[in-house]
Coordinates of C-alpha atoms and ligand atoms in Angstrom, one line a residue:
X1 CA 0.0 0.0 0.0
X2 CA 1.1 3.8 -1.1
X3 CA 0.2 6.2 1.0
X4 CA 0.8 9.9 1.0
X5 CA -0.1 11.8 4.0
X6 CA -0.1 15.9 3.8
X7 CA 2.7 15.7 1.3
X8 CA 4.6 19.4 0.1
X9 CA 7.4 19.6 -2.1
X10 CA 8.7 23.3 -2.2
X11 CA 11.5 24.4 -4.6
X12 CA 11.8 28.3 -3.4
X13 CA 9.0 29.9 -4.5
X14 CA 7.9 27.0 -6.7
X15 CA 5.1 25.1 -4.8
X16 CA 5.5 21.9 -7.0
X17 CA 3.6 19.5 -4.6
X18 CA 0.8 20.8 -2.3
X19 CA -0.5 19.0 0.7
X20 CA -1.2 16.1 -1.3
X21 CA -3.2 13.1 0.3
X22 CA -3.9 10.0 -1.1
X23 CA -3.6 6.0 -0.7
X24 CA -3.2 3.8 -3.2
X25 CA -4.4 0.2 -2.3
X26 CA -2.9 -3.5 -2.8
X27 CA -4.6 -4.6 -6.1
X28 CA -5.8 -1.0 -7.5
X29 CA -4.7 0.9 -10.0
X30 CA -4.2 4.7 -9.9
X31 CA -3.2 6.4 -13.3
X32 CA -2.6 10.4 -12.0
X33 CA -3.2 13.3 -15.1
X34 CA -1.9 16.8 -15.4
X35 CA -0.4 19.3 -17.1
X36 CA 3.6 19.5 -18.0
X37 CA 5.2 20.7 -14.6
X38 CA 1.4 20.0 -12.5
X39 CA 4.1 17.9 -10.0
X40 CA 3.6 14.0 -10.9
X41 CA 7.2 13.5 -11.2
X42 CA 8.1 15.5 -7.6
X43 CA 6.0 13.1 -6.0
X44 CA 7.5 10.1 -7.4
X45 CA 10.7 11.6 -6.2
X46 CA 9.9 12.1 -3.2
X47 CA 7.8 8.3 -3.0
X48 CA 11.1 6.9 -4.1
X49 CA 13.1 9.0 -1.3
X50 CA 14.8 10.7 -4.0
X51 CA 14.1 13.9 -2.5
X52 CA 12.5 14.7 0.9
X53 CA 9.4 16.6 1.4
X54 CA 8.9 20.3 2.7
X55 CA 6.1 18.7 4.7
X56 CA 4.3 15.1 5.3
X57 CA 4.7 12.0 4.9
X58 CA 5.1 9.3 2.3
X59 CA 4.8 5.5 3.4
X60 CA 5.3 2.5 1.6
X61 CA 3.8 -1.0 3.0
X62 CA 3.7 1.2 6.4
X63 CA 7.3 2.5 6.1
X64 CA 8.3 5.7 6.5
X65 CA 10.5 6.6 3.5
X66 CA 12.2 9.6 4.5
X67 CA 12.5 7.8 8.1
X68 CA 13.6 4.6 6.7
X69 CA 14.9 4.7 3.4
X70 CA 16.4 1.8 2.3
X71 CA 13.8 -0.3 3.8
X72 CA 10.8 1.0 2.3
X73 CA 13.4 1.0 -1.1
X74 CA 12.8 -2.6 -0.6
X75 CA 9.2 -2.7 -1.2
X76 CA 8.8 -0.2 -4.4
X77 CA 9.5 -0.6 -7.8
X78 CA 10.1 2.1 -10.3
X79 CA 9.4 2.5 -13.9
X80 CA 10.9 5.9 -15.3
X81 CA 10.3 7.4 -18.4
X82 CA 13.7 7.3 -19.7
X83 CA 14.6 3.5 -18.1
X84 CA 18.7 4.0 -17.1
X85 CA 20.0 0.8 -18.2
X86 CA 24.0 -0.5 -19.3
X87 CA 24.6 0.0 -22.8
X88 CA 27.0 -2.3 -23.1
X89 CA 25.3 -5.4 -21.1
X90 CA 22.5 -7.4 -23.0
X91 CA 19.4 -7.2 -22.1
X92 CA 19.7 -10.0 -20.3
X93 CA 22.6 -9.4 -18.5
X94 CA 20.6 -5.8 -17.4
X95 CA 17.8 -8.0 -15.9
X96 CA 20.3 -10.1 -13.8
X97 CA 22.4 -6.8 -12.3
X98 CA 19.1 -5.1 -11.5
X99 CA 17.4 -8.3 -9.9
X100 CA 20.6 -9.0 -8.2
X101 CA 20.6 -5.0 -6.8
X102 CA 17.0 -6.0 -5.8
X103 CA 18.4 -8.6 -3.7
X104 CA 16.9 -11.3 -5.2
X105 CA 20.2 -14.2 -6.1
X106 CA 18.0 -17.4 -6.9
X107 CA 16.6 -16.7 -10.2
X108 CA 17.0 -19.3 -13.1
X109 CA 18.0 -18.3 -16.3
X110 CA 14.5 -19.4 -17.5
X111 CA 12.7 -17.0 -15.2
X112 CA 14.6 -14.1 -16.7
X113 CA 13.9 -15.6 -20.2
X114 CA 10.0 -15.7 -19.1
X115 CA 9.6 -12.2 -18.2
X116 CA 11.5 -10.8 -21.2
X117 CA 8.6 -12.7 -22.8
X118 CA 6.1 -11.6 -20.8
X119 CA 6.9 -7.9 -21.3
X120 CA 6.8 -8.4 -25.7
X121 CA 10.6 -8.2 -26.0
X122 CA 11.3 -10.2 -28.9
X123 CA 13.4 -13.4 -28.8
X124 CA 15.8 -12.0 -30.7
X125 CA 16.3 -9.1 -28.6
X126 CA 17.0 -10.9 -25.0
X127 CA 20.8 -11.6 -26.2
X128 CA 21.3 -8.0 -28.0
X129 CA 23.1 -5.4 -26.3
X130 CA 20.9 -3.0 -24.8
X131 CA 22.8 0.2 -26.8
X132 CA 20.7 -0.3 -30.0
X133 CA 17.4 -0.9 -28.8
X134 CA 14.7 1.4 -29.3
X135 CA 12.9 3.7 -26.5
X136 CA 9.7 1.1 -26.7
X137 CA 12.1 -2.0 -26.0
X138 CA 14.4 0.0 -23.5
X139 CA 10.9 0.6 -21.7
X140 CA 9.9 -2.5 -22.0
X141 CA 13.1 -4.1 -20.2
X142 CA 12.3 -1.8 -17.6
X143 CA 8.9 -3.3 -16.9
X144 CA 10.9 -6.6 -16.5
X145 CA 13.1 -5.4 -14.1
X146 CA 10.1 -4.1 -12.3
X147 CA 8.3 -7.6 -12.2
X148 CA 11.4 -9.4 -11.1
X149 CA 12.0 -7.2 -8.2
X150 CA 8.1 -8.4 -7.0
X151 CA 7.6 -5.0 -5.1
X152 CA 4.0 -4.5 -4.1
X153 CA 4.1 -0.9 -4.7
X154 CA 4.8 -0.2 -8.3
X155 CA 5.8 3.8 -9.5
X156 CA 5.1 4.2 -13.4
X157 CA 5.8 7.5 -14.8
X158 CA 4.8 8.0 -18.2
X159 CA 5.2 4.2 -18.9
X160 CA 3.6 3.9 -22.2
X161 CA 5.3 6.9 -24.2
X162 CA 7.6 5.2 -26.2
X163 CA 5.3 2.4 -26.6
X164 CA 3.7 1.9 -30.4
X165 CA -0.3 0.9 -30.0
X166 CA -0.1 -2.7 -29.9
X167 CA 3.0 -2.9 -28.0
X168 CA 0.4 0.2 -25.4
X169 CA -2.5 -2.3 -25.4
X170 CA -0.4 -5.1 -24.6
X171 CA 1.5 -3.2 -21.4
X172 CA -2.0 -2.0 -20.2
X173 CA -2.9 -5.8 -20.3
X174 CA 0.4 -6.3 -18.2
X175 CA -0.5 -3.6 -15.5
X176 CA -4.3 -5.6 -15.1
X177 CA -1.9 -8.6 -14.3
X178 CA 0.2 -7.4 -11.9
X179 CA -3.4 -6.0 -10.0
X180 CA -4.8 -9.1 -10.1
X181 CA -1.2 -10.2 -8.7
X182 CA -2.3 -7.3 -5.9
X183 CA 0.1 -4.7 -6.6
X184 CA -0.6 -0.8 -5.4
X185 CA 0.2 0.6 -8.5
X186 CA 0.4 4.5 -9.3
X187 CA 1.3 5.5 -12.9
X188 CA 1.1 9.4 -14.5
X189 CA 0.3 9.5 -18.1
X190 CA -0.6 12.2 -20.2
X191 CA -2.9 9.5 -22.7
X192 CA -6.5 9.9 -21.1
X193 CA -7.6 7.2 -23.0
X194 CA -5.2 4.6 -21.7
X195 CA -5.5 6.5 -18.1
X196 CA -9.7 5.8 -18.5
X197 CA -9.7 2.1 -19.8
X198 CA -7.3 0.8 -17.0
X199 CA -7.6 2.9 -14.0
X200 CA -9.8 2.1 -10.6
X201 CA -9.5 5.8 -10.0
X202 CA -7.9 8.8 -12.1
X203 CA -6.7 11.9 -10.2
X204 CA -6.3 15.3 -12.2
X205 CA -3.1 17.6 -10.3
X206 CA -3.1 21.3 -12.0
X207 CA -0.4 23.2 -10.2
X208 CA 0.9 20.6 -7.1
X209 CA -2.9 20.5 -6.5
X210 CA -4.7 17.4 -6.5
X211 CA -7.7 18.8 -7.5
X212 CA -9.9 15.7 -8.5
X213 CA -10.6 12.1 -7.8
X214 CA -12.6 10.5 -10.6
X215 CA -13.7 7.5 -8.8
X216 CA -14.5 4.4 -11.4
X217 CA -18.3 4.9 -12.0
X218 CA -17.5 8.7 -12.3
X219 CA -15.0 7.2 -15.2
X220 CA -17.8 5.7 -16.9
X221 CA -20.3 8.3 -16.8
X222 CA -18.2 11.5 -17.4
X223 CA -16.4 13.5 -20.2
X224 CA -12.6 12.7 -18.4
X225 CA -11.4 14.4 -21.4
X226 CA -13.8 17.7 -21.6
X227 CA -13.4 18.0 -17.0
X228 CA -9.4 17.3 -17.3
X229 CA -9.5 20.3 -20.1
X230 CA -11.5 22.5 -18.1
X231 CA -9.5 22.1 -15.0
X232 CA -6.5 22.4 -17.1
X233 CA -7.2 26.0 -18.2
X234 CA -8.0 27.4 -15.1
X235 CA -5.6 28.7 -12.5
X236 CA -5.4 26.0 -9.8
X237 CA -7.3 28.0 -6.8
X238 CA -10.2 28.2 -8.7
X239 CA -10.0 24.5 -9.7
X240 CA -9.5 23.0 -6.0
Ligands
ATP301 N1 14.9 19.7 -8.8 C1 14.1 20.7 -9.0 N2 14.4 22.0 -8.7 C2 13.6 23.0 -8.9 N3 12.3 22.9 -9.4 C3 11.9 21.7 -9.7 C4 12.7 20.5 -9.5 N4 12.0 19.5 -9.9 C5 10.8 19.9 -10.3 N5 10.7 21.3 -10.2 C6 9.6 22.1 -10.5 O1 8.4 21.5 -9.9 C7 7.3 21.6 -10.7 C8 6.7 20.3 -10.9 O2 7.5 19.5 -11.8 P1 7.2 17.9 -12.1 O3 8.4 17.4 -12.8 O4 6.9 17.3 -10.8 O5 6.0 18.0 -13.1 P2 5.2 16.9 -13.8 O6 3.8 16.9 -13.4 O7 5.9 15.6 -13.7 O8 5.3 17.4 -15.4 P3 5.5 16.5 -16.8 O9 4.1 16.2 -17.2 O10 6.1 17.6 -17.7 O11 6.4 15.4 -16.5 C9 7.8 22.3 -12.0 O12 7.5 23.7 -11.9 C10 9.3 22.1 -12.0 O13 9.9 23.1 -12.7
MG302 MG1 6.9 14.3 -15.0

């Protein structure tokens, strides 16, 4: 379980996260909307304990992660946009260093082969050096290294924007598994469609302002695309 507790993330005068509260349960999914610079990616940062917050709280399975780090490190997985990975390993040498940071040592050569699978990486591609792949298959990997780690909380920020449609339809089909597998699983995402046909819940942030909770029968009566403009193009004290 995710939960953020009174979170604000201050840079100077730039308020990029405002006492945001929300939990995100084992076995839901949570895709968050917003504008370029609304502050999806400063509360990653600060889930991740990349950063610490100006105020509040952020805990992970119940751990405090600006209290206890490396611990609640332990129990999140991260999916970035731009996936950091070696250049010169393959990608299956990638998926063993990562797993291996994870702290996981007794995985068989055909479990890696199985996930690669699982994710759409192509056969052909397991064996490759990761230096020519393309952003789609680079993101792809990353998902791997995100289901080996077995985290129950899993971070997804922008996940499917290298992704071409079927290889999109096919990760959204991924994320349902690893629900039913009760993961707490948080992704931002600037497609509304995707963000409407997988979500439990969809949360609109204009300005570090988490403005609106679209709970799933809200999702299938309303306009998510025509409210999300609306709140877009308004400053945020009038939206919250
Ligand atoms: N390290 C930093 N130092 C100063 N300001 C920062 C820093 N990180 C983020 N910000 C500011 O915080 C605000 C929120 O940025 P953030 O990256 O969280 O937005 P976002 O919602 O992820 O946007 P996008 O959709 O473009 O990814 C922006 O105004 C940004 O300039
Ligand atoms: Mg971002």
């Amino acid at each position: 379980m995710l939960e953020i507790i009174g979170l604000s993330k201050h840079y100077g005068d730039v308020h990029a996260v405002n006492d945001l509260s929300l939990t995100i349960e084992p076995g839901e999914i949570f895709t968050m909307l917003g504008a370029n610079g609304a502050g999806k990616t400063t509360t990653l940062m600060v889930s991740l304990g990349f950063t610490e917050p100006t105020a509040g709280t952020v805990k992970i399975c119940g751990i405090d992660v600006t209290k206890d780090p490396l611990e609640a490190k332990k129990h999140v997985a991260y999916v970035s946009e731009n996936v950091m990975l070696y250049g010169n390993f393959t990608a299956r040498q990638n998926l063993e260093f990562f797993t291996k940071l994870g702290g996981r040592k007794d995985v068989s050569d055909d479990e890696y082969r199985e996930v690669m699978g699982r994710v759409g990486l192509q056969q052909d591609a397991f064996d490759r050096r990761v230096k020519g792949f393309s952003k789609g298959m680079r993101q792809k990997l990353g998902i791997a290294i995100a289901i080996m780690k077995n985290a129950e909380v899993i971070l997804l920020d922008e996940p499917t924007s290298g992704l071409d449609p079927k290889s999109g339809a096919e990760f959204l089909q991924l994320l349902a598994e690893l629900r039913e597998e009760n993961k707490a699983i948080w992704m931002t995402t600037h497609d509304i469609f995707r963000a409407k046909q997988i979500a439990d819940r969809v949360g609109i942030m204009v300005e570090g302002n988490l403005v609106r909770i679209f709970s799933s029968d809200e999702l299938e009566q309303e306009d998510l695309e025509k409210i999300y403009v609306e709140y877009v193009s308004q400053p945020a004290e009038q939206a919250a």
